[in-house]
JSON list of C-alpha atoms and ligand atoms in Angstrom, two decimals:
[
{"chain": "A", "resi": 19, "resn": "MET", "atom": "CA", "xyz": [12.86, -4.24, -11.39]},
{"chain": "A", "resi": 20, "resn": "TYR", "atom": "CA", "xyz": [10.13, -6.05, -11.82]},
{"chain": "A", "resi": 21, "resn": "GLN", "atom": "CA", "xyz": [10.47, -10.65, -12.74]},
{"chain": "A", "resi": 22, "resn": "GLU", "atom": "CA", "xyz": [7.27, -11.90, -13.82]},
{"chain": "A", "resi": 23, "resn": "ILE", "atom": "CA", "xyz": [6.81, -15.50, -12.38]},
{"chain": "A", "resi": 24, "resn": "ASN", "atom": "CA", "xyz": [4.02, -17.93, -12.40]},
{"chain": "A", "resi": 25, "resn": "VAL", "atom": "CA", "xyz": [2.00, -18.13, -9.29]},
{"chain": "A", "resi": 26, "resn": "PHE", "atom": "CA", "xyz": [3.30, -21.66, -8.01]},
{"chain": "A", "resi": 27, "resn": "ASP", "atom": "CA", "xyz": [7.24, -21.90, -8.46]},
{"chain": "A", "resi": 28, "resn": "TYR", "atom": "CA", "xyz": [8.26, -20.07, -5.03]},
{"chain": "A", "resi": 29, "resn": "ALA", "atom": "CA", "xyz": [5.05, -21.56, -2.66]},
{"chain": "A", "resi": 30, "resn": "ALA", "atom": "CA", "xyz": [7.43, -24.19, -1.14]},
{"chain": "A", "resi": 31, "resn": "THR", "atom": "CA", "xyz": [9.57, -21.29, -0.81]},
{"chain": "A", "resi": 32, "resn": "LEU", "atom": "CA", "xyz": [6.54, -19.14, 1.21]},
{"chain": "A", "resi": 33, "resn": "LEU", "atom": "CA", "xyz": [6.06, -21.86, 2.85]},
{"chain": "A", "resi": 34, "resn": "ASP", "atom": "CA", "xyz": [9.20, -22.05, 4.57]},
{"chain": "A", "resi": 35, "resn": "GLN", "atom": "CA", "xyz": [9.25, -19.03, 5.33]},
{"chain": "A", "resi": 36, "resn": "ILE", "atom": "CA", "xyz": [6.00, -18.44, 7.15]},
{"chain": "A", "resi": 37, "resn": "ASP", "atom": "CA", "xyz": [7.07, -20.01, 9.89]},
{"chain": "A", "resi": 38, "resn": "SER", "atom": "CA", "xyz": [9.59, -16.95, 10.95]},
{"chain": "A", "resi": 39, "resn": "GLY", "atom": "CA", "xyz": [7.16, -14.17, 9.41]},
{"chain": "A", "resi": 40, "resn": "ILE", "atom": "CA", "xyz": [6.69, -12.92, 6.28]},
{"chain": "A", "resi": 41, "resn": "PHE", "atom": "CA", "xyz": [4.33, -9.50, 5.46]},
{"chain": "A", "resi": 42, "resn": "LEU", "atom": "CA", "xyz": [0.83, -9.34, 4.87]},
{"chain": "A", "resi": 43, "resn": "SER", "atom": "CA", "xyz": [-0.08, -5.01, 3.70]},
{"chain": "A", "resi": 44, "resn": "THR", "atom": "CA", "xyz": [-3.29, -2.96, 3.62]},
{"chain": "A", "resi": 45, "resn": "GLU", "atom": "CA", "xyz": [-3.93, 0.13, 2.93]},
{"chain": "A", "resi": 46, "resn": "HIS", "atom": "CA", "xyz": [-7.33, 2.62, 2.96]},
{"chain": "A", "resi": 47, "resn": "GLN", "atom": "CA", "xyz": [-7.95, 5.79, 1.80]},
{"chain": "A", "resi": 48, "resn": "ASN", "atom": "CA", "xyz": [-4.30, 6.35, 2.13]},
{"chain": "A", "resi": 49, "resn": "ARG", "atom": "CA", "xyz": [-4.19, 4.77, 5.82]},
{"chain": "A", "resi": 50, "resn": "MET", "atom": "CA", "xyz": [-1.42, 2.18, 4.77]},
{"chain": "A", "resi": 51, "resn": "ASN", "atom": "CA", "xyz": [-0.25, -0.85, 7.68]},
{"chain": "A", "resi": 52, "resn": "THR", "atom": "CA", "xyz": [2.53, -4.25, 7.33]},
{"chain": "A", "resi": 53, "resn": "MET", "atom": "CA", "xyz": [2.04, -6.63, 10.22]},
{"chain": "A", "resi": 54, "resn": "THR", "atom": "CA", "xyz": [3.89, -10.14, 10.27]},
{"chain": "A", "resi": 55, "resn": "ILE", "atom": "CA", "xyz": [1.71, -13.39, 9.89]},
{"chain": "A", "resi": 56, "resn": "GLY", "atom": "CA", "xyz": [2.60, -16.47, 10.33]},
{"chain": "A", "resi": 57, "resn": "TRP", "atom": "CA", "xyz": [-0.42, -18.47, 9.72]},
{"chain": "A", "resi": 58, "resn": "GLY", "atom": "CA", "xyz": [-1.82, -19.42, 6.21]},
{"chain": "A", "resi": 59, "resn": "GLY", "atom": "CA", "xyz": [-0.15, -20.23, 2.38]},
{"chain": "A", "resi": 60, "resn": "ILE", "atom": "CA", "xyz": [-0.99, -20.69, -1.12]},
{"chain": "A", "resi": 61, "resn": "THR", "atom": "CA", "xyz": [-3.56, -23.41, -1.88]},
{"chain": "A", "resi": 62, "resn": "VAL", "atom": "CA", "xyz": [-6.93, -23.71, -4.13]},
{"chain": "A", "resi": 63, "resn": "VAL", "atom": "CA", "xyz": [-10.52, -23.02, -4.57]},
{"chain": "A", "resi": 64, "resn": "TRP", "atom": "CA", "xyz": [-13.18, -22.88, -6.66]},
{"chain": "A", "resi": 65, "resn": "GLY", "atom": "CA", "xyz": [-10.23, -23.14, -9.41]},
{"chain": "A", "resi": 66, "resn": "LYS", "atom": "CA", "xyz": [-8.10, -19.61, -8.24]},
{"chain": "A", "resi": 67, "resn": "PRO", "atom": "CA", "xyz": [-4.84, -19.69, -6.62]},
{"chain": "A", "resi": 68, "resn": "ILE", "atom": "CA", "xyz": [-5.80, -18.49, -3.23]},
{"chain": "A", "resi": 69, "resn": "PHE", "atom": "CA", "xyz": [-3.49, -16.83, -0.62]},
{"chain": "A", "resi": 70, "resn": "MET", "atom": "CA", "xyz": [-5.43, -17.96, 2.92]},
{"chain": "A", "resi": 71, "resn": "ALA", "atom": "CA", "xyz": [-4.72, -15.37, 6.17]},
{"chain": "A", "resi": 72, "resn": "LEU", "atom": "CA", "xyz": [-5.47, -15.38, 9.20]},
{"chain": "A", "resi": 73, "resn": "VAL", "atom": "CA", "xyz": [-6.24, -12.41, 10.89]},
{"chain": "A", "resi": 74, "resn": "ARG", "atom": "CA", "xyz": [-7.18, -11.47, 14.31]},
{"chain": "A", "resi": 75, "resn": "ASP", "atom": "CA", "xyz": [-10.11, -9.27, 15.07]},
{"chain": "A", "resi": 76, "resn": "CYS", "atom": "CA", "xyz": [-8.71, -6.91, 17.23]},
{"chain": "A", "resi": 77, "resn": "ARG", "atom": "CA", "xyz": [-5.62, -5.88, 14.86]},
{"chain": "A", "resi": 78, "resn": "ALA", "atom": "CA", "xyz": [-6.30, -2.13, 13.09]},
{"chain": "A", "resi": 79, "resn": "THR", "atom": "CA", "xyz": [-4.95, -4.48, 9.64]},
{"chain": "A", "resi": 80, "resn": "TYR", "atom": "CA", "xyz": [-8.77, -6.13, 10.57]},
{"chain": "A", "resi": 81, "resn": "GLU", "atom": "CA", "xyz": [-10.05, -2.85, 10.24]},
{"chain": "A", "resi": 82, "resn": "LEU", "atom": "CA", "xyz": [-8.32, -2.02, 7.24]},
{"chain": "A", "resi": 83, "resn": "LEU", "atom": "CA", "xyz": [-9.24, -5.01, 5.22]},
{"chain": "A", "resi": 84, "resn": "GLU", "atom": "CA", "xyz": [-12.61, -4.99, 5.77]},
{"chain": "A", "resi": 85, "resn": "LYS", "atom": "CA", "xyz": [-13.54, -1.51, 4.41]},
{"chain": "A", "resi": 86, "resn": "GLN", "atom": "CA", "xyz": [-10.71, -2.56, 1.48]},
{"chain": "A", "resi": 87, "resn": "ASN", "atom": "CA", "xyz": [-10.73, -5.93, 0.53]},
{"chain": "A", "resi": 88, "resn": "ALA", "atom": "CA", "xyz": [-7.57, -6.43, -0.88]},
{"chain": "A", "resi": 89, "resn": "PHE", "atom": "CA", "xyz": [-3.83, -7.08, 0.31]},
{"chain": "A", "resi": 90, "resn": "THR", "atom": "CA", "xyz": [-0.88, -8.39, -0.30]},
{"chain": "A", "resi": 91, "resn": "ILE", "atom": "CA", "xyz": [2.28, -10.63, 0.89]},
{"chain": "A", "resi": 92, "resn": "SER", "atom": "CA", "xyz": [4.93, -9.74, 0.44]},
{"chain": "A", "resi": 93, "resn": "VAL", "atom": "CA", "xyz": [8.81, -12.74, 1.24]},
{"chain": "A", "resi": 94, "resn": "PRO", "atom": "CA", "xyz": [11.78, -11.26, 2.10]},
{"chain": "A", "resi": 95, "resn": "LEU", "atom": "CA", "xyz": [14.34, -14.12, 0.04]},
{"chain": "A", "resi": 96, "resn": "GLN", "atom": "CA", "xyz": [17.95, -12.22, 0.34]},
{"chain": "A", "resi": 97, "resn": "ALA", "atom": "CA", "xyz": [17.30, -8.88, 2.15]},
{"chain": "A", "resi": 98, "resn": "ASP", "atom": "CA", "xyz": [17.09, -9.72, 6.34]},
{"chain": "A", "resi": 99, "resn": "LEU", "atom": "CA", "xyz": [14.52, -8.04, 7.68]},
{"chain": "A", "resi": 100, "resn": "LYS", "atom": "CA", "xyz": [13.90, -9.69, 10.36]},
{"chain": "A", "resi": 101, "resn": "GLU", "atom": "CA", "xyz": [13.98, -6.87, 13.07]},
{"chain": "A", "resi": 102, "resn": "ALA", "atom": "CA", "xyz": [11.02, -4.67, 10.35]},
{"chain": "A", "resi": 103, "resn": "LEU", "atom": "CA", "xyz": [9.30, -8.46, 10.86]},
{"chain": "A", "resi": 104, "resn": "ALA", "atom": "CA", "xyz": [9.49, -8.74, 14.57]},
{"chain": "A", "resi": 105, "resn": "TYR", "atom": "CA", "xyz": [8.63, -4.83, 14.94]},
{"chain": "A", "resi": 106, "resn": "CYS", "atom": "CA", "xyz": [5.07, -5.25, 12.88]},
{"chain": "A", "resi": 107, "resn": "GLY", "atom": "CA", "xyz": [4.33, -8.20, 14.84]},
{"chain": "A", "resi": 108, "resn": "ARG", "atom": "CA", "xyz": [4.43, -6.23, 18.19]},
{"chain": "A", "resi": 109, "resn": "TYR", "atom": "CA", "xyz": [3.28, -2.86, 17.49]},
{"chain": "A", "resi": 110, "resn": "SER", "atom": "CA", "xyz": [0.42, -1.87, 15.65]},
{"chain": "A", "resi": 111, "resn": "LEU", "atom": "CA", "xyz": [-0.70, 0.48, 13.51]},
{"chain": "A", "resi": 112, "resn": "ARG", "atom": "CA", "xyz": [-2.13, 2.10, 16.16]},
{"chain": "A", "resi": 113, "resn": "ASP", "atom": "CA", "xyz": [1.32, 2.73, 18.11]},
{"chain": "A", "resi": 114, "resn": "GLY", "atom": "CA", "xyz": [2.87, 4.46, 14.21]},
{"chain": "A", "resi": 115, "resn": "ASP", "atom": "CA", "xyz": [3.33, 3.83, 11.20]},
{"chain": "A", "resi": 116, "resn": "LYS", "atom": "CA", "xyz": [5.03, 0.91, 10.59]},
{"chain": "A", "resi": 117, "resn": "PHE", "atom": "CA", "xyz": [6.95, 1.79, 6.92]},
{"chain": "A", "resi": 118, "resn": "ASN", "atom": "CA", "xyz": [7.97, 4.55, 8.09]},
{"chain": "A", "resi": 119, "resn": "ARG", "atom": "CA", "xyz": [9.55, 3.21, 11.72]},
{"chain": "A", "resi": 120, "resn": "CYS", "atom": "CA", "xyz": [11.43, 0.37, 10.07]},
{"chain": "A", "resi": 121, "resn": "LYS", "atom": "CA", "xyz": [12.71, 2.16, 6.77]},
{"chain": "A", "resi": 122, "resn": "LEU", "atom": "CA", "xyz": [10.49, -0.10, 4.98]},
{"chain": "A", "resi": 123, "resn": "THR", "atom": "CA", "xyz": [9.31, 1.43, 1.27]},
{"chain": "A", "resi": 124, "resn": "PRO", "atom": "CA", "xyz": [5.53, 1.24, 0.25]},
{"chain": "A", "resi": 125, "resn": "VAL", "atom": "CA", "xyz": [5.89, 0.72, -3.12]},
{"chain": "A", "resi": 126, "resn": "PRO", "atom": "CA", "xyz": [1.60, 1.00, -4.74]},
{"chain": "A", "resi": 127, "resn": "GLY", "atom": "CA", "xyz": [0.35, -2.34, -5.51]},
{"chain": "A", "resi": 128, "resn": "ARG", "atom": "CA", "xyz": [-0.31, -2.82, -9.52]},
{"chain": "A", "resi": 129, "resn": "LYS", "atom": "CA", "xyz": [-3.10, -4.74, -9.65]},
{"chain": "A", "resi": 130, "resn": "VAL", "atom": "CA", "xyz": [-4.56, -4.27, -5.86]},
{"chain": "A", "resi": 131, "resn": "ALA", "atom": "CA", "xyz": [-5.25, -1.03, -3.89]},
{"chain": "A", "resi": 132, "resn": "ALA", "atom": "CA", "xyz": [-2.68, -1.89, -1.06]},
{"chain": "A", "resi": 133, "resn": "PRO", "atom": "CA", "xyz": [1.21, -1.82, -1.44]},
{"chain": "A", "resi": 134, "resn": "ILE", "atom": "CA", "xyz": [4.10, -4.55, -1.16]},
{"chain": "A", "resi": 135, "resn": "VAL", "atom": "CA", "xyz": [7.48, -4.05, 1.19]},
{"chain": "A", "resi": 136, "resn": "GLY", "atom": "CA", "xyz": [9.40, -2.83, -1.33]},
{"chain": "A", "resi": 137, "resn": "GLU", "atom": "CA", "xyz": [12.65, -3.97, 0.46]},
{"chain": "A", "resi": 138, "resn": "ALA", "atom": "CA", "xyz": [11.21, -7.66, 0.16]},
{"chain": "A", "resi": 139, "resn": "GLU", "atom": "CA", "xyz": [11.76, -9.94, -3.30]},
{"chain": "A", "resi": 140, "resn": "LEU", "atom": "CA", "xyz": [8.66, -12.02, -3.82]},
{"chain": "A", "resi": 141, "resn": "HIS", "atom": "CA", "xyz": [5.46, -10.74, -3.37]},
{"chain": "A", "resi": 142, "resn": "TYR", "atom": "CA", "xyz": [1.38, -12.10, -4.12]},
{"chain": "A", "resi": 143, "resn": "GLU", "atom": "CA", "xyz": [-1.77, -9.71, -5.19]},
{"chain": "A", "resi": 144, "resn": "CYS", "atom": "CA", "xyz": [-4.67, -10.41, -3.27]},
{"chain": "A", "resi": 145, "resn": "GLN", "atom": "CA", "xyz": [-8.24, -9.70, -4.00]},
{"chain": "A", "resi": 146, "resn": "VAL", "atom": "CA", "xyz": [-10.61, -10.90, -1.18]},
{"chain": "A", "resi": 147, "resn": "ILE", "atom": "CA", "xyz": [-13.02, -13.46, -2.52]},
{"chain": "A", "resi": 148, "resn": "TYR", "atom": "CA", "xyz": [-14.33, -15.05, 0.29]},
{"chain": "A", "resi": 149, "resn": "LYS", "atom": "CA", "xyz": [-14.00, -14.40, 4.22]},
{"chain": "A", "resi": 150, "resn": "GLN", "atom": "CA", "xyz": [-14.99, -16.39, 7.38]},
{"chain": "A", "resi": 151, "resn": "THR", "atom": "CA", "xyz": [-14.98, -15.18, 11.09]},
{"chain": "A", "resi": 152, "resn": "LEU", "atom": "CA", "xyz": [-14.06, -18.98, 12.67]},
{"chain": "A", "resi": 153, "resn": "ILE", "atom": "CA", "xyz": [-16.92, -20.05, 14.64]},
{"chain": "A", "resi": 154, "resn": "GLU", "atom": "CA", "xyz": [-15.71, -21.20, 18.42]},
{"chain": "A", "resi": 155, "resn": "SER", "atom": "CA", "xyz": [-17.93, -24.24, 18.13]},
{"chain": "A", "resi": 156, "resn": "HIS", "atom": "CA", "xyz": [-16.29, -25.94, 15.65]},
{"chain": "A", "resi": 157, "resn": "ILE", "atom": "CA", "xyz": [-12.74, -25.47, 16.87]},
{"chain": "A", "resi": 158, "resn": "PRO", "atom": "CA", "xyz": [-11.29, -28.23, 18.76]},
{"chain": "A", "resi": 159, "resn": "ALA", "atom": "CA", "xyz": [-10.23, -27.78, 23.00]},
{"chain": "A", "resi": 160, "resn": "TYR", "atom": "CA", "xyz": [-7.02, -28.25, 22.52]},
{"chain": "A", "resi": 161, "resn": "ILE", "atom": "CA", "xyz": [-6.63, -25.68, 20.30]},
{"chain": "A", "resi": 162, "resn": "LYS", "atom": "CA", "xyz": [-9.29, -22.85, 21.40]},
{"chain": "A", "resi": 163, "resn": "GLN", "atom": "CA", "xyz": [-7.37, -23.29, 25.36]},
{"chain": "A", "resi": 164, "resn": "ARG", "atom": "CA", "xyz": [-3.85, -22.61, 23.27]},
{"chain": "A", "resi": 165, "resn": "TYR", "atom": "CA", "xyz": [-5.43, -19.74, 20.81]},
{"chain": "A", "resi": 166, "resn": "TYR", "atom": "CA", "xyz": [-8.80, -18.42, 22.30]},
{"chain": "A", "resi": 167, "resn": "THR", "atom": "CA", "xyz": [-9.24, -17.28, 25.44]},
{"chain": "A", "resi": 168, "resn": "GLN", "atom": "CA", "xyz": [-11.76, -14.62, 26.83]},
{"chain": "A", "resi": 169, "resn": "THR", "atom": "CA", "xyz": [-9.34, -11.93, 26.74]},
{"chain": "A", "resi": 170, "resn": "THR", "atom": "CA", "xyz": [-8.22, -12.97, 22.96]},
{"chain": "A", "resi": 171, "resn": "ALA", "atom": "CA", "xyz": [-9.60, -11.75, 19.94]},
{"chain": "A", "resi": 172, "resn": "ASN", "atom": "CA", "xyz": [-10.95, -14.50, 17.10]},
{"chain": "A", "resi": 173, "resn": "HIS", "atom": "CA", "xyz": [-9.97, -14.98, 13.10]},
{"chain": "A", "resi": 174, "resn": "THR", "atom": "CA", "xyz": [-11.13, -14.08, 10.44]},
{"chain": "A", "resi": 175, "resn": "MET", "atom": "CA", "xyz": [-10.27, -16.37, 7.38]},
{"chain": "A", "resi": 176, "resn": "TYR", "atom": "CA", "xyz": [-9.84, -14.33, 4.43]},
{"chain": "A", "resi": 177, "resn": "PHE", "atom": "CA", "xyz": [-9.17, -16.11, 0.46]},
{"chain": "A", "resi": 178, "resn": "GLY", "atom": "CA", "xyz": [-7.60, -13.72, -1.02]},
{"chain": "A", "resi": 179, "resn": "GLU", "atom": "CA", "xyz": [-7.40, -14.92, -4.98]},
{"chain": "A", "resi": 180, "resn": "ILE", "atom": "CA", "xyz": [-4.00, -14.34, -6.29]},
{"chain": "A", "resi": 181, "resn": "VAL", "atom": "CA", "xyz": [-4.88, -11.99, -9.20]},
{"chain": "A", "resi": 182, "resn": "ASP", "atom": "CA", "xyz": [-0.51, -10.94, -9.45]},
{"chain": "A", "resi": 183, "resn": "GLN", "atom": "CA", "xyz": [2.52, -12.23, -8.62]},
{"chain": "A", "resi": 184, "resn": "TYR", "atom": "CA", "xyz": [5.89, -11.06, -8.97]},
{"chain": "A", "resi": 185, "resn": "LEU", "atom": "CA", "xyz": [9.58, -10.68, -7.19]},
{"chain": "A", "resi": 186, "resn": "TYR", "atom": "CA", "xyz": [10.99, -6.95, -6.50]},
{"chain": "A", "resi": 187, "resn": "HIS", "atom": "CA", "xyz": [14.18, -6.05, -6.93]},
{"chain": "A", "resi": 188, "resn": "LYS", "atom": "CA", "xyz": [14.37, -2.17, -5.66]},
{"chain": "A", "resi": 189, "resn": "ASP", "atom": "CA", "xyz": [17.55, -0.49, -5.98]},
{"chain": "A", "resi": 190, "resn": "GLN", "atom": "CA", "xyz": [17.36, -1.95, -10.06]},
{"chain": "B", "resi": 2, "resn": "FMN", "atom": "C1", "xyz": [5.99, -14.04, 13.95]},
{"chain": "B", "resi": 2, "resn": "FMN", "atom": "C2", "xyz": [4.29, -13.77, 14.21]},
{"chain": "B", "resi": 2, "resn": "FMN", "atom": "C3", "xyz": [3.39, -14.62, 13.61]},
{"chain": "B", "resi": 2, "resn": "FMN", "atom": "C4", "xyz": [2.26, -13.15, 13.07]},
{"chain": "B", "resi": 2, "resn": "FMN", "atom": "N1", "xyz": [0.92, -14.11, 12.89]},
{"chain": "B", "resi": 2, "resn": "FMN", "atom": "C5", "xyz": [0.17, -13.17, 13.14]},
{"chain": "B", "resi": 2, "resn": "FMN", "atom": "C6", "xyz": [-0.83, -13.77, 12.74]},
{"chain": "B", "resi": 2, "resn": "FMN", "atom": "O1", "xyz": [-1.03, -15.18, 11.67]},
{"chain": "B", "resi": 2, "resn": "FMN", "atom": "N2", "xyz": [-2.23, -13.39, 12.44]},
{"chain": "B", "resi": 2, "resn": "FMN", "atom": "C7", "xyz": [-2.78, -12.37, 13.02]},
{"chain": "B", "resi": 2, "resn": "FMN", "atom": "O2", "xyz": [-3.64, -12.00, 13.46]},
{"chain": "B", "resi": 2, "resn": "FMN", "atom": "N3", "xyz": [-1.50, -12.06, 14.09]},
{"chain": "B", "resi": 2, "resn": "FMN", "atom": "C8", "xyz": [-0.17, -12.37, 13.96]},
{"chain": "B", "resi": 2, "resn": "FMN", "atom": "N4", "xyz": [0.70, -11.47, 14.28]},
{"chain": "B", "resi": 2, "resn": "FMN", "atom": "C9", "xyz": [0.44, -10.95, 15.75]},
{"chain": "B", "resi": 2, "resn": "FMN", "atom": "C10", "xyz": [0.80, -9.65, 14.01]},
{"chain": "B", "resi": 2, "resn": "FMN", "atom": "O3", "xyz": [1.54, -9.05, 13.64]},
{"chain": "B", "resi": 2, "resn": "FMN", "atom": "C11", "xyz": [1.06, -8.07, 15.54]},
{"chain": "B", "resi": 2, "resn": "FMN", "atom": "O4", "xyz": [-0.24, -8.29, 16.23]},
{"chain": "B", "resi": 2, "resn": "FMN", "atom": "C12", "xyz": [0.94, -6.65, 14.91]},
{"chain": "B", "resi": 2, "resn": "FMN", "atom": "O5", "xyz": [0.60, -6.09, 15.33]},
{"chain": "B", "resi": 2, "resn": "FMN", "atom": "C13", "xyz": [-0.19, -6.58, 14.69]},
{"chain": "B", "resi": 2, "resn": "FMN", "atom": "O6", "xyz": [-0.12, -5.03, 13.84]},
{"chain": "B", "resi": 2, "resn": "FMN", "atom": "P1", "xyz": [-1.52, -4.02, 13.68]},
{"chain": "B", "resi": 2, "resn": "FMN", "atom": "O7", "xyz": [-2.81, -3.75, 14.12]},
{"chain": "B", "resi": 2, "resn": "FMN", "atom": "O8", "xyz": [-0.94, -2.85, 13.02]},
{"chain": "B", "resi": 2, "resn": "FMN", "atom": "O9", "xyz": [-2.56, -5.07, 12.32]},
{"chain": "B", "resi": 2, "resn": "FMN", "atom": "C14", "xyz": [1.80, -12.76, 14.45]},
{"chain": "B", "resi": 2, "resn": "FMN", "atom": "C15", "xyz": [3.00, -12.44, 15.47]},
{"chain": "B", "resi": 2, "resn": "FMN", "atom": "C16", "xyz": [4.02, -12.60, 15.08]},
{"chain": "B", "resi": 2, "resn": "FMN", "atom": "C17", "xyz": [5.89, -12.15, 15.64]}
]
């Protein structure tokens, strides 16, 4: 069952949750994936509600995002999905289907070509309208030392225009 919400109604809740991880899901040509993200958030750019996500270029998610400019964000409210978030933050689509492995239900997005995680309650559907790979020379040295070494991939920042948002209750 879908319950309609306004786009900023749960912004504070989302920011509370993101620190411990939320799901970012993608698909391209029947290849679906979800990964845990801890960076990003809801903001306003060009007068539009935007979810801003940072995805390292080495992720399978990055490959899918580059092919299909859309993603969803799924946030557990009551549901305890800590184990799934830990798994999806550690293992890649390249290791196997994470929806299946974590017993998560991919529910097709209403407006974008990407699934939501059916067990979570709060969802945003996002169409990428801008992206930018971080420019290393613009990153302060102390951040670079911590997050960007020779062996770690750079991040691409995606601005996903939020085109739909709702609560979803799987078993009702
Ligand atoms: C709490 C948490 C937050 C994370 N946040 C991000 C993030 O914001 N961006 C990112 O690229 N990876 C992040 N990761 C790492 C990815 O979730 C992880 O590398 C995942 O295996 C990538 O999956 P994929 O290769 O299927 O895309 C995070 C992991 C955890 C546990």
